[in-house]
Amino acid sequence: MEKVIEFLNENPIQYLATVGRDGKAKCRPFMFAGELEGKLWFCTNNTKDVYKDMLANPEVEISVSSPAYAWIRLHGKAVFENNMAAKEMCIKNPIVKGQYQTADNPIFEVFYLEAPHGVIADFSGNPPYEF
């Protein structure tokens, strides 16, 4: 999992793919918040369509590529949890703090990926790192 965390931290703007409530694919820029309690955490707010889409269908995939032409594809189930420690971790990011001000903001939501799995790969011809 360390390799996954390192890759996400080094490439801070990822893309989160969901299935919209209209049944169509949706892809949005997202930021990895960090690892806590062995879980990969992200945040959003409960007024956004992405939040409502993940409640309706929590299966998501995250992808990002690096400047060195490597990429990650990470999928799992988005699990929303009112975890104050995770919210405090997220709010340390100045971008997140600018949007929500405090961890107890009623629209501020955090989620982790349950059973995350995927690959880190590149164009080298070497086998991908599967996790």
PDB file of C-alpha atoms in Angstrom:
ATOM      1  CA  MET A   1       0.000   0.000   0.000  1.00  0.00           C
ATOM      2  CA  GLU A   2       2.982   2.310   0.574  1.00  0.00           C
ATOM      3  CA  LYS A   3       3.707   2.387  -3.168  1.00  0.00           C
ATOM      4  CA  VAL A   4       0.084   3.406  -3.864  1.00  0.00           C
ATOM      5  CA  ILE A   5       0.155   6.172  -1.241  1.00  0.00           C
ATOM      6  CA  GLU A   6       3.466   7.460  -2.578  1.00  0.00           C
ATOM      7  CA  PHE A   7       2.156   7.520  -6.165  1.00  0.00           C
ATOM      8  CA  LEU A   8      -1.026   9.375  -5.175  1.00  0.00           C
ATOM      9  CA  ASN A   9       0.906  11.909  -3.094  1.00  0.00           C
ATOM     10  CA  GLU A  10       3.391  12.548  -5.927  1.00  0.00           C
ATOM     11  CA  ASN A  11       0.551  13.097  -8.418  1.00  0.00           C
ATOM     12  CA  PRO A  12      -1.933  15.163  -6.411  1.00  0.00           C
ATOM     13  CA  ILE A  13      -4.727  15.695  -8.940  1.00  0.00           C
ATOM     14  CA  GLN A  14      -6.402  12.402  -9.744  1.00  0.00           C
ATOM     15  CA  TYR A  15      -9.544  11.675 -11.734  1.00  0.00           C
ATOM     16  CA  LEU A  16     -12.473   9.945 -10.073  1.00  0.00           C
ATOM     17  CA  ALA A  17     -14.838   7.993 -12.315  1.00  0.00           C
ATOM     18  CA  THR A  18     -18.369   7.215 -11.203  1.00  0.00           C
ATOM     19  CA  VAL A  19     -21.594   6.062 -12.764  1.00  0.00           C
ATOM     20  CA  GLY A  20     -24.003   8.975 -12.630  1.00  0.00           C
ATOM     21  CA  ARG A  21     -27.556   8.641 -11.466  1.00  0.00           C
ATOM     22  CA  ASP A  22     -28.452   9.083 -15.142  1.00  0.00           C
ATOM     23  CA  GLY A  23     -26.540   5.858 -15.910  1.00  0.00           C
ATOM     24  CA  LYS A  24     -23.763   7.697 -17.761  1.00  0.00           C
ATOM     25  CA  ALA A  25     -20.061   7.707 -16.949  1.00  0.00           C
ATOM     26  CA  LYS A  26     -18.756  10.749 -15.043  1.00  0.00           C
ATOM     27  CA  CYS A  27     -15.119  11.688 -14.490  1.00  0.00           C
ATOM     28  CA  ARG A  28     -14.032  14.467 -12.151  1.00  0.00           C
ATOM     29  CA  PRO A  29     -10.757  15.849 -10.790  1.00  0.00           C
ATOM     30  CA  PHE A  30     -10.190  14.840  -7.161  1.00  0.00           C
ATOM     31  CA  MET A  31      -7.424  14.977  -4.577  1.00  0.00           C
ATOM     32  CA  PHE A  32      -6.117  12.172  -2.391  1.00  0.00           C
ATOM     33  CA  ALA A  33      -6.379  13.324   1.228  1.00  0.00           C
ATOM     34  CA  GLY A  34      -4.154  10.704   2.845  1.00  0.00           C
ATOM     35  CA  GLU A  35      -3.946   7.376   4.609  1.00  0.00           C
ATOM     36  CA  LEU A  36      -5.462   6.878   8.036  1.00  0.00           C
ATOM     37  CA  GLU A  37      -6.144   3.616   9.863  1.00  0.00           C
ATOM     38  CA  GLY A  38      -4.924   1.697   6.802  1.00  0.00           C
ATOM     39  CA  LYS A  39      -7.537   3.348   4.556  1.00  0.00           C
ATOM     40  CA  LEU A  40      -7.195   5.691   1.580  1.00  0.00           C
ATOM     41  CA  TRP A  41      -9.266   8.830   2.274  1.00  0.00           C
ATOM     42  CA  PHE A  42     -10.836  11.449   0.007  1.00  0.00           C
ATOM     43  CA  CYS A  43     -13.328  14.244   0.621  1.00  0.00           C
ATOM     44  CA  THR A  44     -16.197  16.057  -1.060  1.00  0.00           C
ATOM     45  CA  ASN A  45     -19.397  17.782  -0.009  1.00  0.00           C
ATOM     46  CA  ASN A  46     -22.927  16.519   0.272  1.00  0.00           C
ATOM     47  CA  THR A  47     -24.424  19.131  -2.068  1.00  0.00           C
ATOM     48  CA  LYS A  48     -22.468  17.895  -5.100  1.00  0.00           C
ATOM     49  CA  ASP A  49     -23.733  15.479  -7.731  1.00  0.00           C
ATOM     50  CA  VAL A  50     -20.618  13.324  -7.225  1.00  0.00           C
ATOM     51  CA  TYR A  51     -21.672  12.671  -3.601  1.00  0.00           C
ATOM     52  CA  LYS A  52     -25.189  11.712  -4.669  1.00  0.00           C
ATOM     53  CA  ASP A  53     -23.819   9.554  -7.490  1.00  0.00           C
ATOM     54  CA  MET A  54     -21.532   7.655  -5.085  1.00  0.00           C
ATOM     55  CA  LEU A  55     -24.401   7.073  -2.655  1.00  0.00           C
ATOM     56  CA  ALA A  56     -26.441   5.582  -5.499  1.00  0.00           C
ATOM     57  CA  ASN A  57     -23.541   3.491  -6.851  1.00  0.00           C
ATOM     58  CA  PRO A  58     -20.437   3.458  -4.631  1.00  0.00           C
ATOM     59  CA  GLU A  59     -18.204   1.581  -7.117  1.00  0.00           C
ATOM     60  CA  VAL A  60     -15.571   4.081  -8.275  1.00  0.00           C
ATOM     61  CA  GLU A  61     -12.259   4.143 -10.087  1.00  0.00           C
ATOM     62  CA  ILE A  62      -9.434   6.640  -9.667  1.00  0.00           C
ATOM     63  CA  SER A  63      -6.703   7.199 -12.208  1.00  0.00           C
ATOM     64  CA  VAL A  64      -3.769   9.559 -12.625  1.00  0.00           C
ATOM     65  CA  SER A  65      -0.573   9.560 -14.654  1.00  0.00           C
ATOM     66  CA  SER A  66       2.852  10.833 -13.690  1.00  0.00           C
ATOM     67  CA  PRO A  67       5.219  13.072 -15.672  1.00  0.00           C
ATOM     68  CA  ALA A  68       7.318   9.907 -16.206  1.00  0.00           C
ATOM     69  CA  TYR A  69       4.427   8.233 -18.106  1.00  0.00           C
ATOM     70  CA  ALA A  70       3.466   5.869 -15.322  1.00  0.00           C
ATOM     71  CA  TRP A  71      -0.128   5.610 -14.153  1.00  0.00           C
ATOM     72  CA  ILE A  72      -2.338   4.164 -11.486  1.00  0.00           C
ATOM     73  CA  ARG A  73      -5.785   2.675 -11.833  1.00  0.00           C
ATOM     74  CA  LEU A  74      -7.366   2.193  -8.429  1.00  0.00           C
ATOM     75  CA  HIS A  75     -10.854   0.954  -7.837  1.00  0.00           C
ATOM     76  CA  GLY A  76     -12.985   0.127  -4.851  1.00  0.00           C
ATOM     77  CA  LYS A  77     -16.187   0.958  -3.049  1.00  0.00           C
ATOM     78  CA  ALA A  78     -16.606   4.511  -1.703  1.00  0.00           C
ATOM     79  CA  VAL A  79     -17.620   4.275   1.956  1.00  0.00           C
ATOM     80  CA  PHE A  80     -18.748   7.502   3.605  1.00  0.00           C
ATOM     81  CA  GLU A  81     -18.001   7.735   7.307  1.00  0.00           C
ATOM     82  CA  ASN A  82     -18.375  10.605   9.741  1.00  0.00           C
ATOM     83  CA  ASN A  83     -14.782  10.183  10.901  1.00  0.00           C
ATOM     84  CA  MET A  84     -13.542  13.346  12.610  1.00  0.00           C
ATOM     85  CA  ALA A  85      -9.890  12.223  12.502  1.00  0.00           C
ATOM     86  CA  ALA A  86     -10.157  11.810   8.717  1.00  0.00           C
ATOM     87  CA  LYS A  87     -11.883  15.188   8.408  1.00  0.00           C
ATOM     88  CA  GLU A  88      -9.127  16.842  10.455  1.00  0.00           C
ATOM     89  CA  MET A  89      -6.528  15.226   8.195  1.00  0.00           C
ATOM     90  CA  CYS A  90      -8.325  16.498   5.079  1.00  0.00           C
ATOM     91  CA  ILE A  91      -8.817  20.032   6.385  1.00  0.00           C
ATOM     92  CA  LYS A  92      -5.030  20.427   6.747  1.00  0.00           C
ATOM     93  CA  ASN A  93      -4.912  20.819   2.974  1.00  0.00           C
ATOM     94  CA  PRO A  94      -5.171  24.591   2.288  1.00  0.00           C
ATOM     95  CA  ILE A  95      -7.449  24.009  -0.709  1.00  0.00           C
ATOM     96  CA  VAL A  96      -9.873  21.933   1.368  1.00  0.00           C
ATOM     97  CA  LYS A  97      -9.685  24.390   4.276  1.00  0.00           C
ATOM     98  CA  GLY A  98     -10.486  27.238   1.899  1.00  0.00           C
ATOM     99  CA  GLN A  99     -13.665  25.468   0.791  1.00  0.00           C
ATOM    100  CA  TYR A 100     -14.949  24.164   4.131  1.00  0.00           C
ATOM    101  CA  GLN A 101     -13.132  26.224   6.813  1.00  0.00           C
ATOM    102  CA  THR A 102     -13.654  23.649   9.595  1.00  0.00           C
ATOM    103  CA  ALA A 103     -13.823  19.874   9.877  1.00  0.00           C
ATOM    104  CA  ASP A 104     -17.303  20.075  11.404  1.00  0.00           C
ATOM    105  CA  ASN A 105     -18.818  21.934   8.422  1.00  0.00           C
ATOM    106  CA  PRO A 106     -22.166  20.147   7.863  1.00  0.00           C
ATOM    107  CA  ILE A 107     -21.635  19.769   4.093  1.00  0.00           C
ATOM    108  CA  PHE A 108     -18.089  18.360   4.461  1.00  0.00           C
ATOM    109  CA  GLU A 109     -17.949  14.604   3.814  1.00  0.00           C
ATOM    110  CA  VAL A 110     -15.096  12.104   3.852  1.00  0.00           C
ATOM    111  CA  PHE A 111     -14.935   8.667   2.325  1.00  0.00           C
ATOM    112  CA  TYR A 112     -12.438   5.845   2.000  1.00  0.00           C
ATOM    113  CA  LEU A 113     -12.072   3.113  -0.557  1.00  0.00           C
ATOM    114  CA  GLU A 114     -13.146  -0.285   0.703  1.00  0.00           C
ATOM    115  CA  ALA A 115     -11.067  -3.150  -0.710  1.00  0.00           C
ATOM    116  CA  PRO A 116      -8.984  -0.922  -2.992  1.00  0.00           C
ATOM    117  CA  HIS A 117      -7.243  -2.751  -5.784  1.00  0.00           C
ATOM    118  CA  GLY A 118      -5.644  -1.944  -9.099  1.00  0.00           C
ATOM    119  CA  VAL A 119      -2.328  -1.466 -10.844  1.00  0.00           C
ATOM    120  CA  ILE A 120       0.563   0.915 -11.234  1.00  0.00           C
ATOM    121  CA  ALA A 121       1.981   0.546 -14.739  1.00  0.00           C
ATOM    122  CA  ASP A 122       4.058   2.336 -17.355  1.00  0.00           C
ATOM    123  CA  PHE A 123       5.216   1.955 -20.957  1.00  0.00           C
ATOM    124  CA  SER A 124       8.494   0.220 -20.029  1.00  0.00           C
ATOM    125  CA  GLY A 125       7.284  -3.263 -20.886  1.00  0.00           C
ATOM    126  CA  ASN A 126       7.852  -4.370 -17.280  1.00  0.00           C
ATOM    127  CA  PRO A 127       4.965  -6.127 -15.563  1.00  0.00           C
ATOM    128  CA  PRO A 128       2.594  -3.768 -13.707  1.00  0.00           C
ATOM    129  CA  TYR A 129       2.589  -3.557  -9.914  1.00  0.00           C
ATOM    130  CA  GLU A 130      -0.706  -5.095  -8.841  1.00  0.00           C
ATOM    131  CA  PHE A 131      -2.239  -4.515  -5.447  1.00  0.00           C
TER     132      PHE A 131
END
